[in-house]
């Protein structure tokens, strides 16, 4: 079964850091681009970051650029999102997603999400 | 950055109705557009990619069309399980891979 499982969310103070992980199983991880998408409570979907199959190509939303870093470890079938200088507006449910391809066509597999709450 | 707008933002419809949702891009994105369905408390589900390709396992009552700047998602005969929020996403120009603001389909 193709599966993505996020972890690492939690409550953090403004200015703090968190590292989200996404464990992949059931598919050949290093053949696909991967994504992070977030959803603030009661709001729509917001694309956060994407990474190519080999990690060479990465991109970030302006709202997180310079604060978040996406990475992957193909040997461990894992995707990561290092988040620093967290703000209240980063509070959201964070999903990792697998792309249909090594290029970018859409997210065909999603995790269940991990909740990040930034509050003092 | 490419912006996406969706219309309507809210739609009230009955079972059996034909429903059309429009997604417009601020500049051309060829056919790099995906559609998702999201139900409360659940992760989104991919319905359509490359503007008109039905994702495996998605019922054929869903269809997508368009290219360039204007796209549509059509549900030919709305079923009870289709009441949800629908999002488009552009994957032509990156970053960002923008999502539209969503269209909520509710029961009339």
PDB file of C-alpha atoms in Angstrom:
ATOM      1  CA  UNK A   1       0.000   0.000   0.000  1.00  0.00           C
ATOM      2  CA  UNK A   2       1.275   3.428  -0.959  1.00  0.00           C
ATOM      3  CA  UNK A   3       1.483   5.499   2.189  1.00  0.00           C
ATOM      4  CA  UNK A   4       2.856   8.747   3.580  1.00  0.00           C
ATOM      5  CA  UNK A   5       3.049   9.342   7.313  1.00  0.00           C
ATOM      6  CA  UNK A   6       3.947  12.747   8.695  1.00  0.00           C
ATOM      7  CA  UNK A   7       5.375  13.371  12.139  1.00  0.00           C
ATOM      8  CA  UNK A   8       7.122  16.075  14.117  1.00  0.00           C
ATOM      9  CA  UNK A   9       4.342  18.583  14.597  1.00  0.00           C
ATOM     10  CA  UNK A  10       3.532  20.161  17.920  1.00  0.00           C
ATOM     11  CA  UNK A  11       3.234  23.330  19.942  1.00  0.00           C
ATOM     12  CA  UNK A  12       6.132  25.751  19.598  1.00  0.00           C
ATOM     13  CA  UNK A  13       6.700  29.323  20.722  1.00  0.00           C
ATOM     14  CA  UNK A  14       7.067  32.139  18.203  1.00  0.00           C
ATOM     15  CA  UNK A  15      10.638  32.210  16.966  1.00  0.00           C
ATOM     16  CA  UNK A  16      11.093  28.516  17.628  1.00  0.00           C
ATOM     17  CA  UNK A  17      11.938  25.642  15.335  1.00  0.00           C
ATOM     18  CA  UNK A  18      10.454  22.305  14.329  1.00  0.00           C
ATOM     19  CA  UNK A  19      11.447  19.570  11.929  1.00  0.00           C
ATOM     20  CA  UNK A  20       8.674  17.722  10.165  1.00  0.00           C
ATOM     21  CA  UNK A  21       9.263  14.271   8.709  1.00  0.00           C
ATOM     22  CA  UNK A  22       7.326  12.280   6.156  1.00  0.00           C
ATOM     23  CA  UNK A  23       7.933   8.536   5.926  1.00  0.00           C
ATOM     24  CA  UNK A  24       7.094   7.023   2.550  1.00  0.00           C
ATOM     25  CA  UNK A  25       6.299   3.396   1.807  1.00  0.00           C
ATOM     26  CA  UNK A  26       4.809   1.282  -0.957  1.00  0.00           C
ATOM     27  CA  UNK A  27       6.472   3.048  -3.888  1.00  0.00           C
ATOM     28  CA  UNK A  28       9.929   3.789  -5.287  1.00  0.00           C
ATOM     29  CA  UNK A  29      10.527   7.014  -3.411  1.00  0.00           C
ATOM     30  CA  UNK A  30      13.477   8.294  -5.439  1.00  0.00           C
ATOM     31  CA  UNK A  31      11.449   8.338  -8.668  1.00  0.00           C
ATOM     32  CA  UNK A  32       9.052  11.076  -7.576  1.00  0.00           C
ATOM     33  CA  UNK A  33       8.997  14.747  -6.730  1.00  0.00           C
ATOM     34  CA  UNK A  34       7.577  15.526  -3.303  1.00  0.00           C
ATOM     35  CA  UNK A  35       5.690  18.427  -1.778  1.00  0.00           C
ATOM     36  CA  UNK A  36       4.648  20.072   1.480  1.00  0.00           C
ATOM     37  CA  UNK A  37       1.232  21.742   1.608  1.00  0.00           C
ATOM     38  CA  UNK A  38      -0.380  23.361   4.640  1.00  0.00           C
ATOM     39  CA  UNK A  39      -3.862  24.322   5.685  1.00  0.00           C
ATOM     40  CA  UNK A  40      -4.532  26.848   8.419  1.00  0.00           C
ATOM     41  CA  UNK A  41      -7.639  26.185  10.537  1.00  0.00           C
ATOM     42  CA  UNK A  42     -10.742  26.868   8.473  1.00  0.00           C
ATOM     43  CA  UNK A  43      -8.718  28.052   5.471  1.00  0.00           C
ATOM     44  CA  UNK A  44      -7.785  26.760   2.051  1.00  0.00           C
ATOM     45  CA  UNK A  45      -4.755  24.860   0.873  1.00  0.00           C
ATOM     46  CA  UNK A  46      -1.411  26.658   0.674  1.00  0.00           C
ATOM     47  CA  UNK A  47       1.539  25.216  -1.217  1.00  0.00           C
ATOM     48  CA  UNK A  48       4.669  25.451   0.949  1.00  0.00           C
ATOM     49  CA  UNK A  49       7.558  23.747  -0.821  1.00  0.00           C
ATOM     50  CA  UNK A  50       8.526  21.136  -3.398  1.00  0.00           C
ATOM     51  CA  UNK A  51      11.635  19.090  -4.112  1.00  0.00           C
ATOM     52  CA  UNK A  52      12.672  17.183  -7.169  1.00  0.00           C
ATOM     53  CA  UNK A  53      13.349  13.458  -7.225  1.00  0.00           C
ATOM     54  CA  UNK A  54      17.056  13.845  -6.494  1.00  0.00           C
ATOM     55  CA  UNK A  55      16.840  16.914  -4.286  1.00  0.00           C
ATOM     56  CA  UNK A  56      18.538  19.156  -6.822  1.00  0.00           C
ATOM     57  CA  UNK A  57      15.488  21.301  -7.486  1.00  0.00           C
ATOM     58  CA  UNK A  58      13.704  22.968  -4.590  1.00  0.00           C
ATOM     59  CA  UNK A  59      11.188  25.771  -4.331  1.00  0.00           C
ATOM     60  CA  UNK A  60       9.440  27.681  -1.571  1.00  0.00           C
ATOM     61  CA  UNK A  61       6.446  29.898  -1.084  1.00  0.00           C
ATOM     62  CA  UNK A  62       7.394  33.513  -0.422  1.00  0.00           C
ATOM     63  CA  UNK A  63       5.767  33.222   2.997  1.00  0.00           C
ATOM     64  CA  UNK A  64       8.357  30.652   4.150  1.00  0.00           C
ATOM     65  CA  UNK A  65      11.396  31.422   2.010  1.00  0.00           C
ATOM     66  CA  UNK A  66      14.507  31.847   4.122  1.00  0.00           C
ATOM     67  CA  UNK A  67      12.871  30.216   7.147  1.00  0.00           C
ATOM     68  CA  UNK A  68      11.934  26.721   5.913  1.00  0.00           C
ATOM     69  CA  UNK A  69      14.178  24.143   4.257  1.00  0.00           C
ATOM     70  CA  UNK A  70      12.923  21.102   2.392  1.00  0.00           C
ATOM     71  CA  UNK A  71      15.117  18.041   2.022  1.00  0.00           C
ATOM     72  CA  UNK A  72      14.871  14.336   1.314  1.00  0.00           C
ATOM     73  CA  UNK A  73      16.828  11.205   2.097  1.00  0.00           C
ATOM     74  CA  UNK A  74      16.140   8.717  -0.654  1.00  0.00           C
ATOM     75  CA  UNK A  75      18.018   5.991   1.198  1.00  0.00           C
ATOM     76  CA  UNK A  76      15.564   6.369   4.077  1.00  0.00           C
ATOM     77  CA  UNK A  77      12.455   7.002   1.935  1.00  0.00           C
ATOM     78  CA  UNK A  78      11.917  10.191   3.879  1.00  0.00           C
ATOM     79  CA  UNK A  79      10.998  13.809   3.241  1.00  0.00           C
ATOM     80  CA  UNK A  80      11.708  16.599   5.695  1.00  0.00           C
ATOM     81  CA  UNK A  81      10.741  20.195   6.362  1.00  0.00           C
ATOM     82  CA  UNK A  82      13.005  22.148   8.706  1.00  0.00           C
ATOM     83  CA  UNK A  83      11.093  25.144  10.024  1.00  0.00           C
ATOM     84  CA  UNK A  84      12.816  28.039  11.815  1.00  0.00           C
ATOM     85  CA  UNK A  85      11.747  31.470  13.078  1.00  0.00           C
ATOM     86  CA  UNK A  86       8.203  30.206  13.329  1.00  0.00           C
ATOM     87  CA  UNK A  87       5.357  32.696  13.404  1.00  0.00           C
ATOM     88  CA  UNK A  88       1.749  32.522  14.523  1.00  0.00           C
ATOM     89  CA  UNK A  89       0.707  32.503  10.869  1.00  0.00           C
ATOM     90  CA  UNK A  90       2.593  29.236  10.346  1.00  0.00           C
ATOM     91  CA  UNK A  91      -0.015  27.488  12.507  1.00  0.00           C
ATOM     92  CA  UNK A  92      -1.572  24.874  10.253  1.00  0.00           C
ATOM     93  CA  UNK A  93      -2.019  21.235   9.399  1.00  0.00           C
ATOM     94  CA  UNK A  94       1.004  20.265   7.289  1.00  0.00           C
ATOM     95  CA  UNK A  95       0.587  17.596   4.614  1.00  0.00           C
ATOM     96  CA  UNK A  96       3.304  15.907   2.654  1.00  0.00           C
ATOM     97  CA  UNK A  97       2.407  14.757  -0.818  1.00  0.00           C
ATOM     98  CA  UNK A  98       3.857  12.583  -3.559  1.00  0.00           C
ATOM     99  CA  UNK A  99       3.804  13.825  -7.122  1.00  0.00           C
ATOM    100  CA  UNK A 100       2.533  11.714  -9.976  1.00  0.00           C
ATOM    101  CA  UNK A 101       5.945  11.849 -11.610  1.00  0.00           C
ATOM    102  CA  UNK A 102       9.530  12.980 -11.193  1.00  0.00           C
ATOM    103  CA  UNK A 103       8.303  16.212 -12.736  1.00  0.00           C
ATOM    104  CA  UNK A 104       5.318  18.153 -11.411  1.00  0.00           C
ATOM    105  CA  UNK A 105       1.799  17.080 -12.370  1.00  0.00           C
ATOM    106  CA  UNK A 106      -0.086  16.951  -9.109  1.00  0.00           C
ATOM    107  CA  UNK A 107      -0.162  15.276  -5.721  1.00  0.00           C
ATOM    108  CA  UNK A 108      -1.660  11.813  -6.059  1.00  0.00           C
ATOM    109  CA  UNK A 109      -0.843  10.572  -2.566  1.00  0.00           C
ATOM    110  CA  UNK A 110      -1.204  12.608   0.618  1.00  0.00           C
ATOM    111  CA  UNK A 111      -0.388  11.927   4.229  1.00  0.00           C
ATOM    112  CA  UNK A 112      -2.877  12.488   7.017  1.00  0.00           C
ATOM    113  CA  UNK A 113      -1.090  15.649   8.109  1.00  0.00           C
ATOM    114  CA  UNK A 114       0.733  16.815  11.216  1.00  0.00           C
ATOM    115  CA  UNK A 115      -0.396  19.843  13.194  1.00  0.00           C
ATOM    116  CA  UNK A 116       1.918  22.744  13.932  1.00  0.00           C
ATOM    117  CA  UNK A 117       0.756  25.314  16.472  1.00  0.00           C
ATOM    118  CA  UNK A 118       2.833  28.434  17.013  1.00  0.00           C
ATOM    119  CA  UNK A 119       1.769  30.178  20.181  1.00  0.00           C
ATOM    120  CA  UNK A 120       3.189  31.566  23.403  1.00  0.00           C
TER     121      UNK A 120
ATOM    122  CA  UNK B   1       3.708  34.789  -9.462  1.00  0.00           C
ATOM    123  CA  UNK B   2       0.700  33.151 -11.074  1.00  0.00           C
ATOM    124  CA  UNK B   3      -2.584  33.746  -9.269  1.00  0.00           C
ATOM    125  CA  UNK B   4      -5.590  31.437  -9.514  1.00  0.00           C
ATOM    126  CA  UNK B   5      -9.193  32.434  -9.027  1.00  0.00           C
ATOM    127  CA  UNK B   6     -12.126  30.047  -8.744  1.00  0.00           C
ATOM    128  CA  UNK B   7     -15.774  30.674  -9.389  1.00  0.00           C
ATOM    129  CA  UNK B   8     -18.108  30.321  -7.767  1.00  0.00           C
ATOM    130  CA  UNK B   9     -16.634  30.269  -4.275  1.00  0.00           C
ATOM    131  CA  UNK B  10     -19.776  28.572  -3.010  1.00  0.00           C
ATOM    132  CA  UNK B  11     -22.284  26.460  -4.877  1.00  0.00           C
ATOM    133  CA  UNK B  12     -25.531  24.977  -3.650  1.00  0.00           C
ATOM    134  CA  UNK B  13     -26.756  22.053  -5.737  1.00  0.00           C
ATOM    135  CA  UNK B  14     -28.973  18.973  -5.653  1.00  0.00           C
ATOM    136  CA  UNK B  15     -28.171  15.333  -6.234  1.00  0.00           C
ATOM    137  CA  UNK B  16     -28.241  14.690  -9.970  1.00  0.00           C
ATOM    138  CA  UNK B  17     -27.345  18.262 -10.935  1.00  0.00           C
ATOM    139  CA  UNK B  18     -24.608  19.052 -13.427  1.00  0.00           C
ATOM    140  CA  UNK B  19     -22.012  21.217 -11.707  1.00  0.00           C
ATOM    141  CA  UNK B  20     -19.273  23.303 -13.300  1.00  0.00           C
ATOM    142  CA  UNK B  21     -16.457  25.049 -11.452  1.00  0.00           C
ATOM    143  CA  UNK B  22     -14.127  27.467 -13.209  1.00  0.00           C
ATOM    144  CA  UNK B  23     -10.474  28.154 -12.434  1.00  0.00           C
ATOM    145  CA  UNK B  24      -8.719  31.095 -14.066  1.00  0.00           C
ATOM    146  CA  UNK B  25      -4.988  31.742 -14.083  1.00  0.00           C
ATOM    147  CA  UNK B  26      -3.457  35.218 -14.165  1.00  0.00           C
ATOM    148  CA  UNK B  27      -1.198  34.076 -16.994  1.00  0.00           C
ATOM    149  CA  UNK B  28      -0.987  31.078 -19.267  1.00  0.00           C
ATOM    150  CA  UNK B  29      -0.120  27.763 -17.660  1.00  0.00           C
ATOM    151  CA  UNK B  30      -0.568  25.521 -20.726  1.00  0.00           C
ATOM    152  CA  UNK B  31      -2.256  22.396 -19.285  1.00  0.00           C
ATOM    153  CA  UNK B  32      -0.385  22.106 -15.989  1.00  0.00           C
ATOM    154  CA  UNK B  33      -3.491  22.221 -13.825  1.00  0.00           C
ATOM    155  CA  UNK B  34      -4.759  19.765 -11.239  1.00  0.00           C
ATOM    156  CA  UNK B  35      -8.096  19.508  -9.444  1.00  0.00           C
ATOM    157  CA  UNK B  36      -8.583  18.166  -5.922  1.00  0.00           C
ATOM    158  CA  UNK B  37     -11.543  17.291  -3.747  1.00  0.00           C
ATOM    159  CA  UNK B  38     -11.341  17.757   0.007  1.00  0.00           C
ATOM    160  CA  UNK B  39     -13.856  16.631   2.606  1.00  0.00           C
ATOM    161  CA  UNK B  40     -13.821  17.972   6.168  1.00  0.00           C
ATOM    162  CA  UNK B  41     -11.048  16.505   8.287  1.00  0.00           C
ATOM    163  CA  UNK B  42      -9.520  14.653   5.357  1.00  0.00           C
ATOM    164  CA  UNK B  43      -6.536  15.110   3.099  1.00  0.00           C
ATOM    165  CA  UNK B  44      -7.261  16.328  -0.429  1.00  0.00           C
ATOM    166  CA  UNK B  45      -7.815  13.779  -3.182  1.00  0.00           C
ATOM    167  CA  UNK B  46      -6.494  14.223  -6.703  1.00  0.00           C
ATOM    168  CA  UNK B  47      -9.291  14.133  -9.280  1.00  0.00           C
ATOM    169  CA  UNK B  48      -7.805  15.504 -12.496  1.00  0.00           C
ATOM    170  CA  UNK B  49      -4.273  16.289 -13.649  1.00  0.00           C
ATOM    171  CA  UNK B  50      -2.883  17.848 -16.799  1.00  0.00           C
ATOM    172  CA  UNK B  51      -6.165  19.765 -16.999  1.00  0.00           C
ATOM    173  CA  UNK B  52      -8.208  16.879 -18.389  1.00  0.00           C
ATOM    174  CA  UNK B  53      -6.703  13.522 -17.380  1.00  0.00           C
ATOM    175  CA  UNK B  54      -8.858  11.601 -14.940  1.00  0.00           C
ATOM    176  CA  UNK B  55      -6.851  10.187 -12.046  1.00  0.00           C
ATOM    177  CA  UNK B  56      -7.085   6.427 -11.666  1.00  0.00           C
ATOM    178  CA  UNK B  57     -10.059   5.349  -9.589  1.00  0.00           C
ATOM    179  CA  UNK B  58     -11.947   8.628  -9.906  1.00  0.00           C
ATOM    180  CA  UNK B  59     -15.522   8.232 -11.190  1.00  0.00           C
ATOM    181  CA  UNK B  60     -16.106   9.190 -14.807  1.00  0.00           C
ATOM    182  CA  UNK B  61     -18.746  11.757 -13.824  1.00  0.00           C
ATOM    183  CA  UNK B  62     -15.784  14.038 -13.101  1.00  0.00           C
ATOM    184  CA  UNK B  63     -14.149  15.713 -16.083  1.00  0.00           C
ATOM    185  CA  UNK B  64     -11.765  18.569 -16.667  1.00  0.00           C
ATOM    186  CA  UNK B  65     -11.132  20.819 -19.611  1.00  0.00           C
ATOM    187  CA  UNK B  66      -9.290  23.941 -20.638  1.00  0.00           C
ATOM    188  CA  UNK B  67      -5.805  25.209 -21.353  1.00  0.00           C
ATOM    189  CA  UNK B  68      -3.934  28.468 -21.110  1.00  0.00           C
ATOM    190  CA  UNK B  69      -5.773  30.570 -18.546  1.00  0.00           C
ATOM    191  CA  UNK B  70      -9.265  29.111 -18.225  1.00  0.00           C
ATOM    192  CA  UNK B  71     -10.162  25.685 -16.899  1.00  0.00           C
ATOM    193  CA  UNK B  72     -13.298  23.900 -15.792  1.00  0.00           C
ATOM    194  CA  UNK B  73     -14.134  20.977 -13.571  1.00  0.00           C
ATOM    195  CA  UNK B  74     -17.476  19.387 -14.354  1.00  0.00           C
ATOM    196  CA  UNK B  75     -19.435  16.870 -12.336  1.00  0.00           C
ATOM    197  CA  UNK B  76     -21.998  15.462 -14.744  1.00  0.00           C
ATOM    198  CA  UNK B  77     -24.445  14.165 -12.143  1.00  0.00           C
ATOM    199  CA  UNK B  78     -23.764  15.194  -8.561  1.00  0.00           C
ATOM    200  CA  UNK B  79     -23.777  12.357  -6.061  1.00  0.00           C
ATOM    201  CA  UNK B  80     -24.163  12.596  -2.268  1.00  0.00           C
ATOM    202  CA  UNK B  81     -20.479  11.798  -1.767  1.00  0.00           C
ATOM    203  CA  UNK B  82     -19.454  14.745  -3.982  1.00  0.00           C
ATOM    204  CA  UNK B  83     -20.395  17.408  -1.480  1.00  0.00           C
ATOM    205  CA  UNK B  84     -16.987  18.794  -0.618  1.00  0.00           C
ATOM    206  CA  UNK B  85     -14.591  21.637  -1.351  1.00  0.00           C
ATOM    207  CA  UNK B  86     -12.770  21.631  -4.675  1.00  0.00           C
ATOM    208  CA  UNK B  87      -9.388  23.247  -5.357  1.00  0.00           C
ATOM    209  CA  UNK B  88      -7.403  23.825  -8.510  1.00  0.00           C
ATOM    210  CA  UNK B  89      -3.596  24.001  -8.508  1.00  0.00           C
ATOM    211  CA  UNK B  90      -1.197  25.204 -11.177  1.00  0.00           C
ATOM    212  CA  UNK B  91       2.064  23.308 -11.682  1.00  0.00           C
ATOM    213  CA  UNK B  92       3.407  25.161 -14.690  1.00  0.00           C
ATOM    214  CA  UNK B  93       5.397  27.929 -13.071  1.00  0.00           C
ATOM    215  CA  UNK B  94       7.314  27.290  -9.857  1.00  0.00           C
ATOM    216  CA  UNK B  95       7.633  28.580  -7.333  1.00  0.00           C
ATOM    217  CA  UNK B  96       4.915  28.822  -6.249  1.00  0.00           C
ATOM    218  CA  UNK B  97       2.646  25.944  -7.257  1.00  0.00           C
ATOM    219  CA  UNK B  98      -0.395  28.038  -6.378  1.00  0.00           C
ATOM    220  CA  UNK B  99      -3.716  26.637  -5.227  1.00  0.00           C
ATOM    221  CA  UNK B 100      -6.979  28.333  -5.997  1.00  0.00           C
ATOM    222  CA  UNK B 101      -9.072  29.593  -3.076  1.00  0.00           C
ATOM    223  CA  UNK B 102     -11.532  26.690  -3.291  1.00  0.00           C
ATOM    224  CA  UNK B 103     -15.158  26.114  -4.198  1.00  0.00           C
ATOM    225  CA  UNK B 104     -17.444  24.629  -1.602  1.00  0.00           C
ATOM    226  CA  UNK B 105     -20.235  22.468  -3.011  1.00  0.00           C
ATOM    227  CA  UNK B 106     -23.109  22.188  -0.589  1.00  0.00           C
ATOM    228  CA  UNK B 107     -26.467  20.465  -0.563  1.00  0.00           C
ATOM    229  CA  UNK B 108     -29.413  22.547  -1.716  1.00  0.00           C
TER     230      UNK B 108
END
